[in-house]
Coordinates of N, CA and C in Angstrom, one line a residue:
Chain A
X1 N 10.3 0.6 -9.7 CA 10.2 -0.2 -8.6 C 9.5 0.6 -7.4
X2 N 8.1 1.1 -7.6 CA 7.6 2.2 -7.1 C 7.1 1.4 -5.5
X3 N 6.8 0.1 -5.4 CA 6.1 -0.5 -3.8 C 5.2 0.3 -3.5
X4 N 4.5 1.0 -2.4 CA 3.9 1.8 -1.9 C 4.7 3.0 -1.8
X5 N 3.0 3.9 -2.3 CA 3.7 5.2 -2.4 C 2.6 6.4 -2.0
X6 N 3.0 7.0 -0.9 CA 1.9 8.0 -0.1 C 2.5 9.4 -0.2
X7 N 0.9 10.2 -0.3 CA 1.3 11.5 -0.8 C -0.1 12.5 0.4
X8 N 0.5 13.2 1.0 CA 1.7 14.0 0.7 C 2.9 13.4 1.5
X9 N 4.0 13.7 1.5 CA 5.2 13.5 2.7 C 4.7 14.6 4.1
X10 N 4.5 15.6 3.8 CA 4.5 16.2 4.9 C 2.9 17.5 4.6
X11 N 2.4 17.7 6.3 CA 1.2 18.7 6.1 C 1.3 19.2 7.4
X12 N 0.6 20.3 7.2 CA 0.1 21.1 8.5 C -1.0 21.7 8.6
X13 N -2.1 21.1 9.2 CA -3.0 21.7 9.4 C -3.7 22.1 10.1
X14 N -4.7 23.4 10.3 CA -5.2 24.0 10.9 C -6.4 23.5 11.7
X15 N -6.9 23.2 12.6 CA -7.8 22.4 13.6 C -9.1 22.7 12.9
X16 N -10.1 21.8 12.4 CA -11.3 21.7 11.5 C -10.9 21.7 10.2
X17 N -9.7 21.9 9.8 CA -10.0 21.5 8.2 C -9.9 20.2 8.0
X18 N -10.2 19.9 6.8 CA -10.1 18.5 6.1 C -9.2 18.1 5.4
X19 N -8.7 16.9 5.0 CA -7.7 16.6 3.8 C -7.4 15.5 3.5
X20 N -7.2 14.5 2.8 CA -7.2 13.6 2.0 C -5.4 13.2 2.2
X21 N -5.0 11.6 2.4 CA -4.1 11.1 2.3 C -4.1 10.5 1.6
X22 N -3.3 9.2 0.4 CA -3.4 8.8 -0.7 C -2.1 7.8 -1.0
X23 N -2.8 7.0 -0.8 CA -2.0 5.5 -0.7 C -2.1 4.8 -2.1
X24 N -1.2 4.7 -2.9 CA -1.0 3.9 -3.8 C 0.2 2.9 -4.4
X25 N -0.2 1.5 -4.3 CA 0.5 0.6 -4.7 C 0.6 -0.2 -5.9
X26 N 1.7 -0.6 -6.2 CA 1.9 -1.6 -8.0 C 1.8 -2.7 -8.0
X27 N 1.5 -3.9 -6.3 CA 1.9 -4.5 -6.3 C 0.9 -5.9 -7.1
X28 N -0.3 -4.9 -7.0 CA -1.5 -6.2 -7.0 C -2.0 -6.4 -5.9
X29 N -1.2 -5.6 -4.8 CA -2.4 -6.6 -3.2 C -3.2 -6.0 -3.0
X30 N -3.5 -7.2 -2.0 CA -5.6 -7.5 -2.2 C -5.6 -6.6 -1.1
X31 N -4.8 -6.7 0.1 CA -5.1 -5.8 1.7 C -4.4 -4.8 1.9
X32 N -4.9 -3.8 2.1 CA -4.1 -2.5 2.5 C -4.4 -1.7 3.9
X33 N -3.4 -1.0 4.3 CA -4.4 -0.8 5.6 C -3.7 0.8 6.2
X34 N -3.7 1.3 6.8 CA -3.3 2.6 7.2 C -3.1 2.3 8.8
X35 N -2.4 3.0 9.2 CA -1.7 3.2 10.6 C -1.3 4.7 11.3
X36 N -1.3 4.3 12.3 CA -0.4 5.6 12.9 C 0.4 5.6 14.0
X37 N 1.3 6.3 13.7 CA 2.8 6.0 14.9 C 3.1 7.1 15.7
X38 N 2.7 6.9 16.7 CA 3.2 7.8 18.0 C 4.2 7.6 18.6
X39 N 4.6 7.9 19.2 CA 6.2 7.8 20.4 C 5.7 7.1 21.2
X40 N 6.5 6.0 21.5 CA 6.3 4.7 22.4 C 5.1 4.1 22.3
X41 N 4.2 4.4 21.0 CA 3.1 3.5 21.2 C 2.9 2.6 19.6
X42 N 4.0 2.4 19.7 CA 4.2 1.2 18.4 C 3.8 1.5 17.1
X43 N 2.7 0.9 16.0 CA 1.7 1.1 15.1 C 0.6 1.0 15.7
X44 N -1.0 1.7 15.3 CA -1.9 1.5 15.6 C -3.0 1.7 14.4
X45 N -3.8 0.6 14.3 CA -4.2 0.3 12.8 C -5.2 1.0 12.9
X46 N -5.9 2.0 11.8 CA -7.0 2.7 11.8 C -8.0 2.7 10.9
X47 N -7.5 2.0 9.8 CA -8.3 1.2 9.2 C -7.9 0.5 8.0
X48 N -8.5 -0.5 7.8 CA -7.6 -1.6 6.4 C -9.2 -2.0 5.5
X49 N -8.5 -3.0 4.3 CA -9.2 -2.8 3.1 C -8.8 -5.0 3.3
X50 N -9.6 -5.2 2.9 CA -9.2 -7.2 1.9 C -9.2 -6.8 0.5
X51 N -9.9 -6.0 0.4 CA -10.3 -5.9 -1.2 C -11.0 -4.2 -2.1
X52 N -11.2 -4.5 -2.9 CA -11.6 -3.4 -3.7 C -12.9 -3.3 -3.3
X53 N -13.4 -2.3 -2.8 CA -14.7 -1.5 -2.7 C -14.9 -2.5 -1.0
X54 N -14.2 -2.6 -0.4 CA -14.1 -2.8 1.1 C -13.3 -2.3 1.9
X55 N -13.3 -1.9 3.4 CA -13.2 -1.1 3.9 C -13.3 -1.8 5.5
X56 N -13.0 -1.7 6.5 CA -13.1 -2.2 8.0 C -12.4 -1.5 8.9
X57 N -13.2 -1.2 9.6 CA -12.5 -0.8 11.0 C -11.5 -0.8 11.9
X58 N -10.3 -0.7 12.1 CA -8.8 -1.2 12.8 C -9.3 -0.7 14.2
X59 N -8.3 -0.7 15.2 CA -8.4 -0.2 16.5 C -8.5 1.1 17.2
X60 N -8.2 2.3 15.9 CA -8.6 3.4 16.6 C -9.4 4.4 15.2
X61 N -10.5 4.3 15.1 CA -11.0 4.2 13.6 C -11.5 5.9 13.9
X62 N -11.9 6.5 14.5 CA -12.8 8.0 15.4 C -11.8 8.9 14.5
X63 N -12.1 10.1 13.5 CA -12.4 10.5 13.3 C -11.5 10.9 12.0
X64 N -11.2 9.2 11.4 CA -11.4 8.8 10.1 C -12.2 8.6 9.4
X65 N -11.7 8.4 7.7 CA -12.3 8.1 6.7 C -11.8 7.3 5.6
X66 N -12.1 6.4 5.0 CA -10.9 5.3 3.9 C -12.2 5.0 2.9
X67 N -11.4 5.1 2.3 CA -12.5 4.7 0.8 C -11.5 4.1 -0.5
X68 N -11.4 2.5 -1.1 CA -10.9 1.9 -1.9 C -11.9 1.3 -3.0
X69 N -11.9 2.6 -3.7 CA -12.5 2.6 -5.2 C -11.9 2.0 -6.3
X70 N -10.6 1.8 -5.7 CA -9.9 1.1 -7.1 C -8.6 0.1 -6.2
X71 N -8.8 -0.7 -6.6 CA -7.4 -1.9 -6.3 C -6.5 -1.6 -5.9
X72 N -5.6 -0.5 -6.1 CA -4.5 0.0 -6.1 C -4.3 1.1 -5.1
X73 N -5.1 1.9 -4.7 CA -5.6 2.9 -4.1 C -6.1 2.7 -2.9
X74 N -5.6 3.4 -2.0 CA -6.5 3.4 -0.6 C -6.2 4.9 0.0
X75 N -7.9 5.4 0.3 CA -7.5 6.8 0.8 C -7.8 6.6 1.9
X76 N -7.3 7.7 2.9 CA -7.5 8.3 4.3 C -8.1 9.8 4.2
X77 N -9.3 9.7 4.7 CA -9.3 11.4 4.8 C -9.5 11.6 6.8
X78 N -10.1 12.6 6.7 CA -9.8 13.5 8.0 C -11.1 14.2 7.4
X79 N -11.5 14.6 8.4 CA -13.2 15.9 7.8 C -12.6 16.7 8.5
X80 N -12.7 16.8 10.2 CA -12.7 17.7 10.4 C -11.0 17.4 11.8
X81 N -10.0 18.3 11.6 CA -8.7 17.6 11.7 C -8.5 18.4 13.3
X82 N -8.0 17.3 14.8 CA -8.0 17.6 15.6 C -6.7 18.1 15.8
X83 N -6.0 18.4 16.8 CA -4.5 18.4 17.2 C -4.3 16.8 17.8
X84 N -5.6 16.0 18.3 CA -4.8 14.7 18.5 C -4.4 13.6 17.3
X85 N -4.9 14.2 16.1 CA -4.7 13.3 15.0 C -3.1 14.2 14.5
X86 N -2.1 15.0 15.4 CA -0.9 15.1 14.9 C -0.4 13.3 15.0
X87 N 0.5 13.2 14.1 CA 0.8 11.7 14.3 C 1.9 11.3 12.8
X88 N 2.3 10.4 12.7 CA 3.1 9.9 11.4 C 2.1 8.7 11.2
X89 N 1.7 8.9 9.9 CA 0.6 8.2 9.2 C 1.6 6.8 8.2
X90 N 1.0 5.8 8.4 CA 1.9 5.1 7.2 C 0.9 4.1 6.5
X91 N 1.3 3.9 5.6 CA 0.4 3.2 4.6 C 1.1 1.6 4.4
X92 N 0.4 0.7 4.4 CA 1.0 -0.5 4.0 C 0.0 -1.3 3.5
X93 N 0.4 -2.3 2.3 CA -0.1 -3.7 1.7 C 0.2 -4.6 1.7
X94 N -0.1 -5.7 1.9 CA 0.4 -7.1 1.4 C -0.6 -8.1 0.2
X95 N 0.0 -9.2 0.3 CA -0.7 -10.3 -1.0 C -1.4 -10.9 0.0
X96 N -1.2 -11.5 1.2 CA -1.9 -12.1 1.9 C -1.5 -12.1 3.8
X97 N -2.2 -12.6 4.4 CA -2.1 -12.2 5.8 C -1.0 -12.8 6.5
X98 N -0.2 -13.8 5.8 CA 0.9 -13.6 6.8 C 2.3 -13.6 5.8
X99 N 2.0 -12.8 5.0 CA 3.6 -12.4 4.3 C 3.8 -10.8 4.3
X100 N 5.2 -10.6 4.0 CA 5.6 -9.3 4.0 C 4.8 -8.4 3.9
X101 N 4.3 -7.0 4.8 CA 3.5 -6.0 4.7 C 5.2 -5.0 3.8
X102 N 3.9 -4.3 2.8 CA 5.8 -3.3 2.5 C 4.2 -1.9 2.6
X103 N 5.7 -1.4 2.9 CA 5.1 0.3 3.8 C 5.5 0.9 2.9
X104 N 5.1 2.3 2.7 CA 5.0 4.0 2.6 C 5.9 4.3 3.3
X105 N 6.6 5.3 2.9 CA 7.8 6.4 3.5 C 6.8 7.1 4.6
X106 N 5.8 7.0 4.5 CA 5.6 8.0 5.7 C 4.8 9.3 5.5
X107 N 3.5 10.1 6.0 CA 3.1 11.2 6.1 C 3.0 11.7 7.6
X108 N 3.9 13.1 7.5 CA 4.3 13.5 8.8 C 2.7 14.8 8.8
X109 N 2.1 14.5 9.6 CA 1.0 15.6 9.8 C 0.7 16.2 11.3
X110 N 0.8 17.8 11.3 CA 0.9 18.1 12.5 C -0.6 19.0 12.1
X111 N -1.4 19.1 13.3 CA -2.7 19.8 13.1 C -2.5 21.0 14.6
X112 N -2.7 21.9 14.2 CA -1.9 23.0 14.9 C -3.9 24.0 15.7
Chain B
X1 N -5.7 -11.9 26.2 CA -5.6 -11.4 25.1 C -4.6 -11.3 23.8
X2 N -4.6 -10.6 22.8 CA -4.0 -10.5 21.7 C -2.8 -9.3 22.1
X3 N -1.0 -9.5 22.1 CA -0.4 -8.5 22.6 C 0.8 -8.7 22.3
X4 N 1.9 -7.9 21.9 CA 2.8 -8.3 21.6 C 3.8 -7.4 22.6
X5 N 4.7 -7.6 23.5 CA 5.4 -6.6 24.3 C 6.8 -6.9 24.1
X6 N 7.7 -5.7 23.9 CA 8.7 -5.7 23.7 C 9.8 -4.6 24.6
X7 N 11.2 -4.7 25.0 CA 11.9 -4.5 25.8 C 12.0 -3.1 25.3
X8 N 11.7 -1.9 26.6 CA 11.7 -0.9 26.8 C 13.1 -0.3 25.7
X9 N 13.0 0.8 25.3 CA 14.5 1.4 24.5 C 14.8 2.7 25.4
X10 N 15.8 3.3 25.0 CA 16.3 3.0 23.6 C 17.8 2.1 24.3
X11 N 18.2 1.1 23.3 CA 19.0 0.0 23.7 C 20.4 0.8 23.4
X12 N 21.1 1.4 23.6 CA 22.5 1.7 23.4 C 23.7 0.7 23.2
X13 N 24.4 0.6 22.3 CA 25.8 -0.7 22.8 C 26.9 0.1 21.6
X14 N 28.0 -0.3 22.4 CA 29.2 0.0 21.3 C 29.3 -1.3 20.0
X15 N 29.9 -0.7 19.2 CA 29.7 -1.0 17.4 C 30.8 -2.8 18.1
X16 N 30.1 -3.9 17.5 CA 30.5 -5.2 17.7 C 29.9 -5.7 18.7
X17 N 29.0 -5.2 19.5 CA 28.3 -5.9 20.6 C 28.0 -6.7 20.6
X18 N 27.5 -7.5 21.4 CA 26.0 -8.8 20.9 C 24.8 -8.2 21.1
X19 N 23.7 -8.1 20.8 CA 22.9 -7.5 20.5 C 21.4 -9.0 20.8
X20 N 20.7 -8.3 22.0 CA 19.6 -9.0 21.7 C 18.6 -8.1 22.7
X21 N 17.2 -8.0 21.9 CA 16.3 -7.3 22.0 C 14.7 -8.7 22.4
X22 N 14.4 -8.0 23.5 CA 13.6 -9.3 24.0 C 12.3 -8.6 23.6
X23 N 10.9 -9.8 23.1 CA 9.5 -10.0 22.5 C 9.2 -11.2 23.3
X24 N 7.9 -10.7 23.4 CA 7.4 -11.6 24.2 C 5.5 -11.7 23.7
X25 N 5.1 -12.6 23.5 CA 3.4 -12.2 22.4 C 2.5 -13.2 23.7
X26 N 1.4 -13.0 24.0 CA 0.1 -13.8 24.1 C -0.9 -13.9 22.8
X27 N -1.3 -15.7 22.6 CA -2.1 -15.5 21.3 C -2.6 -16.9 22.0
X28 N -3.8 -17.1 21.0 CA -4.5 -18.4 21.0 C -4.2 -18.9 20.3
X29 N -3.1 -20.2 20.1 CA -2.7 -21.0 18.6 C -1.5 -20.7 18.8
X30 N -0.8 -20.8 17.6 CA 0.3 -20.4 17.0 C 0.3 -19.5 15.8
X31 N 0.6 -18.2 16.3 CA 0.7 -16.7 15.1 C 1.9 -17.1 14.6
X32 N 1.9 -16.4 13.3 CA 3.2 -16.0 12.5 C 3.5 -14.7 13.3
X33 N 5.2 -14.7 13.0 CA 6.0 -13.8 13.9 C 6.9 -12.9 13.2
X34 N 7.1 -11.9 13.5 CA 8.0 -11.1 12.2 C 8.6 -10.1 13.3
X35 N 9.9 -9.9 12.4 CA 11.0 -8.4 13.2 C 10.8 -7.5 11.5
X36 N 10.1 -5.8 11.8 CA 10.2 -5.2 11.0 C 11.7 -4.1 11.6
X37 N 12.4 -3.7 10.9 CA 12.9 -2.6 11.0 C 12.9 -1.1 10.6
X38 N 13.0 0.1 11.2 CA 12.4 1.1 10.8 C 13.6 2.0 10.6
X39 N 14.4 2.4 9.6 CA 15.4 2.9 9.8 C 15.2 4.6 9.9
X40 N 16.0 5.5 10.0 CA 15.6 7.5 10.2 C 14.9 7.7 8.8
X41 N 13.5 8.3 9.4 CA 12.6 8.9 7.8 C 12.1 8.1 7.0
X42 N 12.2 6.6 7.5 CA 11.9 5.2 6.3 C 10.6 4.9 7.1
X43 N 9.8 4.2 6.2 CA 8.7 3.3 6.2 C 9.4 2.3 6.9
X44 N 8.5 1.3 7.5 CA 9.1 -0.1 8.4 C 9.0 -1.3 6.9
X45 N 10.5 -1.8 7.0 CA 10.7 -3.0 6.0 C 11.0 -4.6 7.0
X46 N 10.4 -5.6 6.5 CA 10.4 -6.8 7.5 C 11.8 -6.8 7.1
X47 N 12.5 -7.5 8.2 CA 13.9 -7.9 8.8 C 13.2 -9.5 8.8
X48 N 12.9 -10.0 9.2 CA 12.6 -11.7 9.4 C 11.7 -12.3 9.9
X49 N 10.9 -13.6 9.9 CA 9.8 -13.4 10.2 C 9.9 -15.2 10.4
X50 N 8.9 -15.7 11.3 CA 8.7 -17.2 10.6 C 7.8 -17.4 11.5
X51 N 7.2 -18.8 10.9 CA 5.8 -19.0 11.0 C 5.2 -20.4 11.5
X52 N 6.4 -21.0 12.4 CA 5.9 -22.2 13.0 C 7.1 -22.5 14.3
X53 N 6.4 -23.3 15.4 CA 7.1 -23.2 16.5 C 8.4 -23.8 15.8
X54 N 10.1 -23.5 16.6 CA 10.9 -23.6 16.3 C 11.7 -23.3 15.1
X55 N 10.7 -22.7 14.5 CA 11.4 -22.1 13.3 C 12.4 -21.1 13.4
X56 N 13.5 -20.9 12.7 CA 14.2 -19.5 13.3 C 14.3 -18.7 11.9
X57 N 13.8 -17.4 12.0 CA 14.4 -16.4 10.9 C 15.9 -16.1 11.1
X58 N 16.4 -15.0 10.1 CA 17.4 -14.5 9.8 C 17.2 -13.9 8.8
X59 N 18.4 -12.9 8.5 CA 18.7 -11.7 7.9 C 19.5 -10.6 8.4
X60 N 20.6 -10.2 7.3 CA 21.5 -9.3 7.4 C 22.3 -9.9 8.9
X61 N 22.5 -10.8 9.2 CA 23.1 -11.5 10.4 C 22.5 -11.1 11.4
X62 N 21.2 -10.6 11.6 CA 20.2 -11.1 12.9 C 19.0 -11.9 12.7
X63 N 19.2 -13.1 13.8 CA 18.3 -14.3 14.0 C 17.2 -13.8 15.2
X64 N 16.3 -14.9 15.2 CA 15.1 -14.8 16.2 C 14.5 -16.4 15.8
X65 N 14.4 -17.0 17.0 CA 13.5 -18.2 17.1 C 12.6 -18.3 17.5
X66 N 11.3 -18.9 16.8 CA 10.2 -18.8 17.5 C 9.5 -20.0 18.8
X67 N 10.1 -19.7 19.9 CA 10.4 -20.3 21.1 C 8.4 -20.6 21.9
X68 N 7.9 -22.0 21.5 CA 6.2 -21.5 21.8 C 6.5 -22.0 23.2
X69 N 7.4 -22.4 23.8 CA 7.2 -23.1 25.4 C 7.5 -21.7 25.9
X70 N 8.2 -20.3 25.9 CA 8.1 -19.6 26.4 C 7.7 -17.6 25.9
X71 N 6.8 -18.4 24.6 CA 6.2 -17.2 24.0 C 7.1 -16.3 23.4
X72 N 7.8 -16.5 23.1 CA 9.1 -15.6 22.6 C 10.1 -15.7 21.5
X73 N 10.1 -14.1 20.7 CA 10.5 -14.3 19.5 C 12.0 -13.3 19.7
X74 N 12.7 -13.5 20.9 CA 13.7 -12.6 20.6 C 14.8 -12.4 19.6
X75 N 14.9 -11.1 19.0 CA 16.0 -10.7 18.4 C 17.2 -11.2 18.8
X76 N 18.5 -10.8 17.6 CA 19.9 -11.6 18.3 C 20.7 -11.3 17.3
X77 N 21.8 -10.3 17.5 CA 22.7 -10.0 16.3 C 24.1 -10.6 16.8
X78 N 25.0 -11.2 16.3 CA 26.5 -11.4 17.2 C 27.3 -10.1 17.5
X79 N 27.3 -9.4 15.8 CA 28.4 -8.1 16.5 C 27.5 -7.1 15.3
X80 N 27.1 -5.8 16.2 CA 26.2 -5.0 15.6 C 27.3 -3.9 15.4
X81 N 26.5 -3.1 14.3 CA 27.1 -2.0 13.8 C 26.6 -0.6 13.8
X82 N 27.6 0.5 12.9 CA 26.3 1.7 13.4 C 25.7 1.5 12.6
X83 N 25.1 1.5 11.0 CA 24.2 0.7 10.7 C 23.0 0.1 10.7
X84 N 23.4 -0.2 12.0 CA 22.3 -0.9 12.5 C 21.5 -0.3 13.2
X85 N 21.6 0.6 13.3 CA 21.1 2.0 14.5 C 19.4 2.1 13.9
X86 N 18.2 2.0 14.2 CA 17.1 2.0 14.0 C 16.1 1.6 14.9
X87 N 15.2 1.7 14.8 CA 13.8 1.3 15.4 C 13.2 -0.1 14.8
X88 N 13.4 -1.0 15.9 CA 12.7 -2.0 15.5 C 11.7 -2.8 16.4
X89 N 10.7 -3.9 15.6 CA 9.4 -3.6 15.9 C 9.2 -5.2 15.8
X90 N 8.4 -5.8 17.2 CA 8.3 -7.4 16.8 C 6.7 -7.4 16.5
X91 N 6.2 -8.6 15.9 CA 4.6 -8.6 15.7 C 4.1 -9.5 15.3
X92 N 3.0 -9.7 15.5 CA 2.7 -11.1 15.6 C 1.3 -11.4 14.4
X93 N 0.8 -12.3 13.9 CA -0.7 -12.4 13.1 C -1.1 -13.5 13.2
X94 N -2.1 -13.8 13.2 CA -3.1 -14.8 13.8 C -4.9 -15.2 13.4
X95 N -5.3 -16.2 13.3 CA -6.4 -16.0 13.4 C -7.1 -16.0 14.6
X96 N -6.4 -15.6 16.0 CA -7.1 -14.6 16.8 C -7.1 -13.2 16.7
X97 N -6.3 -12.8 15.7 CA -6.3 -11.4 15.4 C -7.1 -10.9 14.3
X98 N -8.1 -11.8 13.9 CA -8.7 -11.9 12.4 C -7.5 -11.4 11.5
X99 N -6.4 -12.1 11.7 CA -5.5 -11.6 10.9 C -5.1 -10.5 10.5
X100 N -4.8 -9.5 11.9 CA -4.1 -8.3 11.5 C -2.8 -8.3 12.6
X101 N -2.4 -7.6 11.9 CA -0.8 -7.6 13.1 C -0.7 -7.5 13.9
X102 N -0.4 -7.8 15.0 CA -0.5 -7.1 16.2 C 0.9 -6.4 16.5
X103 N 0.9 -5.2 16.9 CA 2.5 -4.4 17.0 C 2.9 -4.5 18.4
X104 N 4.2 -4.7 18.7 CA 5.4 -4.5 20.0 C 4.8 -2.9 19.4
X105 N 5.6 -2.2 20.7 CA 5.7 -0.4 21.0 C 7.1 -0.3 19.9
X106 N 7.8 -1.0 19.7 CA 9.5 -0.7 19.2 C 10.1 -0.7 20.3
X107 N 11.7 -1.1 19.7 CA 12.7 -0.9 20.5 C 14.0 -0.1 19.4
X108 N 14.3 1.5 20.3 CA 15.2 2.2 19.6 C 16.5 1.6 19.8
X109 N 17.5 1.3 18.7 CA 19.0 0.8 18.9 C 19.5 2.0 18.6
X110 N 20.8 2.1 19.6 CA 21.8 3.0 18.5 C 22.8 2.2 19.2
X111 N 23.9 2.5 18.1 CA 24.9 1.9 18.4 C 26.3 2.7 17.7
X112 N 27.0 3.0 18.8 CA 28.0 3.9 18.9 C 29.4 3.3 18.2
X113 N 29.9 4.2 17.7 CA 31.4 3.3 17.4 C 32.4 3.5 17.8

């Protein structure tokens, strides 16, 4: 009963490097989308997917990257990693736009 | 605009309180409305949700009505527990949002025993 499942749980990284997040779900859903959660500033979407080999823009999209090559899969990279992108990253899917989003435990990344 | 605001935290109350956490959305239409809860270290899982004026959710014994004469989907537990101690999050979707969620900031509960 795996739902969504993001890897790694925890990183640290050094300001300019790169690295890859990795969202994978069992559910079948069509939309997936990535987030990020600050202190008092709710979720903020940074970019989501409808579908396989699509990709769109969320509200704070600068100095991300998402690529959904396969159905199940949605990545997040980072090229080159600031200290403003310290943050808890979360991963979520649904079947369709207004039923249950089910989330990822969570990637805690601090860019130092 | 597209916004969902919700009552400053973190909300404190002793264990059996009544419990209510106020949301408040601007939308064009009528959005579907949802309470996620976020518990310590967890991913956010929906708590309740519904999707036409006067409808009311529930779950785990907290309700929320979706109230369109005064925009508002407030939370509402009778007697809360520790338990219940989390971060929760109201939000709203729409086709003024091209259908993405729109997030409240959260409201932190703890609740003491």
């Amino acid at each position: 009963n795996a739902g969504v499942t993001q890897t790694p749980k925890f990183r640290v990284l050094k300001t300019g490097q790169s690295m890859t997040l990795l969202c994978a779900q069992d559910m079948n859903h069509e939309y997936m989308y990535w987030y990020r959660q600050d202190p008092g500033m709710g979720l903020r979407l940074i970019h989501y997917s409808v579908g396989e080999g699509t990709t769109a823009k969320g509200e704070v999209p600068d100095g991300y990257n998402v690529s959904r090559l396969k159905k199940q899969n949605f990545l997040l990279g980072l090229e080159s990693a600031a200290p403003s992108q310290t943050s808890v990253y979360f991963c979520a899917s649904t079947n369709s736009f207004d039923t249950e989003a089910f989330f990822g435990q969570g990637t805690r990344l601090t860019v130092v | 605009g597209n916004s969902v605001t919700q009552m400053e935290g973190p909300v404190t109350l002793s264990e059996e309180a009544f419990l209510t956490i106020n949301c408040t959305y601007t939308a064009t239409g009528y959005p579907s409305l949802f309470w996620y809860v976020q518990y310590p270290g967890e991913g956010l899982q929906l708590l309740l949700k519904a999707t036409k004026a006067d409808d009311k959710g529930s779950n785990k014994g907290f309700e929320a009505t979706y109230r369109k004469e005064t925009t508002s989907f407030h939370l509402e537990k009778g007697s809360v527990q520790v338990s219940d101690s989390a971060v929760y999050f109201c939000a709203r979707i729409g086709m003024d949002s091209n259908y993405q969620l729109i997030w409240g900031a959260g409201t932190k509960l703890i609740i003491k025993p």
